[in-house]
mmCIF file of C-alpha atoms in Angstrom:
data_model
loop_
_atom_site.group_PDB
_atom_site.id
_atom_site.type_symbol
_atom_site.label_atom_id
_atom_site.label_comp_id
_atom_site.label_asym_id
_atom_site.label_seq_id
_atom_site.Cartn_x
_atom_site.Cartn_y
_atom_site.Cartn_z
ATOM 1 C CA GLN A 1 -6.434 -5.740 -16.637
ATOM 2 C CA VAL A 2 -6.036 -5.171 -12.895
ATOM 3 C CA GLN A 3 -7.275 -2.040 -11.155
ATOM 4 C CA LEU A 4 -6.273 -0.843 -7.699
ATOM 5 C CA VAL A 5 -8.331 1.727 -5.845
ATOM 6 C CA GLU A 6 -7.029 3.317 -2.649
ATOM 7 C CA SER A 7 -9.002 5.057 0.056
ATOM 8 C CA GLY A 8 -8.482 6.473 3.515
ATOM 9 C CA GLY A 9 -5.966 9.243 3.036
ATOM 10 C CA GLY A 10 -6.395 12.673 4.549
ATOM 11 C CA LEU A 11 -5.093 15.281 6.940
ATOM 12 C CA VAL A 12 -4.168 14.337 10.490
ATOM 13 C CA GLN A 13 -2.205 15.904 13.309
ATOM 14 C CA ALA A 14 1.110 14.478 14.424
ATOM 15 C CA GLY A 15 0.573 11.547 16.732
ATOM 16 C CA GLY A 16 -2.703 10.646 15.081
ATOM 17 C CA SER A 17 -3.757 7.616 13.085
ATOM 18 C CA LEU A 18 -5.062 6.805 9.622
ATOM 19 C CA ARG A 19 -6.065 3.593 7.927
ATOM 20 C CA LEU A 20 -5.490 3.166 4.220
ATOM 21 C CA SER A 21 -7.339 0.567 2.201
ATOM 22 C CA CYS A 22 -6.846 -0.757 -1.301
ATOM 23 C CA ALA A 23 -9.045 -3.038 -3.359
ATOM 24 C CA ALA A 24 -7.835 -4.899 -6.406
ATOM 25 C CA SER A 25 -10.275 -5.851 -9.132
ATOM 26 C CA GLY A 26 -10.289 -7.104 -12.686
ATOM 27 C CA SER A 27 -9.395 -10.338 -14.374
ATOM 28 C CA ILE A 28 -7.274 -11.552 -11.477
ATOM 29 C CA LEU A 29 -6.197 -15.154 -11.164
ATOM 30 C CA SER A 30 -3.913 -14.709 -8.163
ATOM 31 C CA ILE A 31 -2.049 -12.027 -6.234
ATOM 32 C CA ASN A 32 1.354 -12.691 -4.739
ATOM 33 C CA VAL A 33 2.682 -9.584 -3.021
ATOM 34 C CA MET A 34 0.613 -6.555 -2.102
ATOM 35 C CA GLY A 35 2.166 -3.455 -0.685
ATOM 36 C CA TRP A 36 2.220 0.222 0.044
ATOM 37 C CA TYR A 37 4.732 2.717 -1.262
ATOM 38 C CA ARG A 38 4.958 6.442 -0.778
ATOM 39 C CA GLN A 39 6.456 9.431 -2.504
ATOM 40 C CA ALA A 40 7.073 12.748 -0.813
ATOM 41 C CA PRO A 41 7.618 15.949 -2.811
ATOM 42 C CA GLY A 42 11.095 16.009 -4.307
ATOM 43 C CA LYS A 43 11.874 12.462 -3.203
ATOM 44 C CA GLN A 44 11.900 9.069 -4.821
ATOM 45 C CA ARG A 45 9.125 6.591 -4.277
ATOM 46 C CA GLU A 46 9.956 4.272 -1.394
ATOM 47 C CA MET A 47 8.599 1.019 -0.046
ATOM 48 C CA VAL A 48 6.561 1.363 3.137
ATOM 49 C CA ALA A 49 5.304 -2.165 3.728
ATOM 50 C CA THR A 50 4.624 -5.340 1.803
ATOM 51 C CA ILE A 51 2.769 -8.552 2.533
ATOM 52 C CA THR A 52 2.764 -11.868 0.702
ATOM 53 C CA SER A 53 -0.241 -14.102 0.150
ATOM 54 C CA ALA A 54 1.079 -16.264 2.996
ATOM 55 C CA GLY A 55 1.108 -13.278 5.337
ATOM 56 C CA SER A 56 4.819 -12.557 5.495
ATOM 57 C CA THR A 57 5.414 -8.863 6.031
ATOM 58 C CA ASN A 58 8.234 -6.435 5.413
ATOM 59 C CA TYR A 59 8.460 -2.860 6.661
ATOM 60 C CA ALA A 60 10.658 0.120 6.045
ATOM 61 C CA ASP A 61 12.752 0.883 9.110
ATOM 62 C CA SER A 62 11.154 4.302 9.393
ATOM 63 C CA VAL A 63 7.684 2.836 10.010
ATOM 64 C CA LYS A 64 8.435 -0.292 12.031
ATOM 65 C CA GLY A 65 6.424 -0.380 15.221
ATOM 66 C CA ARG A 66 4.024 2.308 13.979
ATOM 67 C CA PHE A 67 2.464 0.898 10.800
ATOM 68 C CA THR A 68 0.770 -2.455 10.308
ATOM 69 C CA ILE A 69 -0.047 -3.992 6.954
ATOM 70 C CA SER A 70 -2.765 -6.618 6.538
ATOM 71 C CA ARG A 71 -4.667 -8.219 3.685
ATOM 72 C CA ASP A 72 -7.765 -10.216 2.927
ATOM 73 C CA ASN A 73 -6.921 -12.713 0.206
ATOM 74 C CA ALA A 74 -10.555 -13.603 -0.429
ATOM 75 C CA LYS A 75 -11.446 -9.964 -1.106
ATOM 76 C CA ASN A 76 -8.158 -8.938 -2.772
ATOM 77 C CA THR A 77 -7.763 -6.088 -0.343
ATOM 78 C CA VAL A 78 -4.813 -4.704 1.570
ATOM 79 C CA HIS A 79 -4.813 -2.265 4.449
ATOM 80 C CA LEU A 80 -2.248 -0.079 6.154
ATOM 81 C CA GLN A 81 -2.907 0.986 9.724
ATOM 82 C CA MET A 82 -0.741 4.006 10.476
ATOM 83 C CA ASN A 83 -0.300 5.068 14.078
ATOM 84 C CA SER A 84 1.860 7.695 15.751
ATOM 85 C CA LEU A 85 2.061 9.591 12.506
ATOM 86 C CA LYS A 86 4.824 12.127 11.992
ATOM 87 C CA PRO A 87 5.122 15.062 9.598
ATOM 88 C CA ALA A 88 7.839 13.032 7.829
ATOM 89 C CA ASP A 89 5.118 10.530 6.859
ATOM 90 C CA THR A 90 3.493 13.143 4.633
ATOM 91 C CA ALA A 91 3.414 11.772 1.091
ATOM 92 C CA VAL A 92 1.255 10.312 -1.611
ATOM 93 C CA TYR A 93 0.715 6.662 -0.735
ATOM 94 C CA TYR A 94 0.398 4.128 -3.529
ATOM 95 C CA CYS A 95 -1.000 0.633 -3.396
ATOM 96 C CA SER A 96 0.767 -1.983 -5.484
ATOM 97 C CA CYS A 97 0.435 -5.649 -6.246
ATOM 98 C CA ASN A 98 2.140 -8.365 -8.199
ATOM 99 C CA ALA A 99 -0.643 -10.350 -9.783
ATOM 100 C CA VAL A 100 -1.416 -12.966 -12.376
ATOM 101 C CA ARG A 101 -4.298 -12.009 -14.623
ATOM 102 C CA VAL A 102 -6.134 -13.655 -17.463
ATOM 103 C CA PRO A 103 -4.634 -15.215 -19.576
ATOM 104 C CA TRP A 104 -1.864 -16.179 -17.105
ATOM 105 C CA VAL A 105 0.042 -12.921 -17.441
ATOM 106 C CA ARG A 106 2.033 -11.734 -14.413
ATOM 107 C CA GLY A 107 2.643 -8.067 -13.831
ATOM 108 C CA ASP A 108 3.024 -5.250 -11.339
ATOM 109 C CA TYR A 109 0.087 -2.899 -10.904
ATOM 110 C CA TRP A 110 -0.304 0.440 -9.164
ATOM 111 C CA GLY A 111 -3.128 2.519 -7.805
ATOM 112 C CA GLN A 112 -3.574 6.224 -8.430
ATOM 113 C CA GLY A 113 -2.355 7.196 -4.971
ATOM 114 C CA THR A 114 -3.916 8.816 -1.939
ATOM 115 C CA GLN A 115 -2.550 11.858 -0.153
ATOM 116 C CA VAL A 116 -1.566 11.630 3.498
ATOM 117 C CA THR A 117 -0.689 14.889 5.206
ATOM 118 C CA VAL A 118 0.517 15.025 8.800
ATOM 119 C CA SER A 119 0.575 18.450 10.412
ATOM 120 C CA SER A 120 2.898 19.351 13.248
#
């Protein structure tokens, strides 16, 4: 199996910054895309940012210019640097990856989520 563990959430004032981290572990053979998604109360889960193993990134329009996603392929980790945070960014943030695990099974995996709360 593949496990994802997030860290770095918390409470911050508007305009502040947080850095989320996620580590993937388990019987991993390779990881293609890693990403961050979020779900606010009463809303659907939405993509925040994704990054491929080659480093190509994709961002939701609402976070472009404020958030930066990065990854360390050797350590199977992905990070999300969030700057200029707004109350609208308040949500549970989930780490996700598309990985190939032993024995050559590809699947999508999710972390448990970490709460980010931005106060006005």
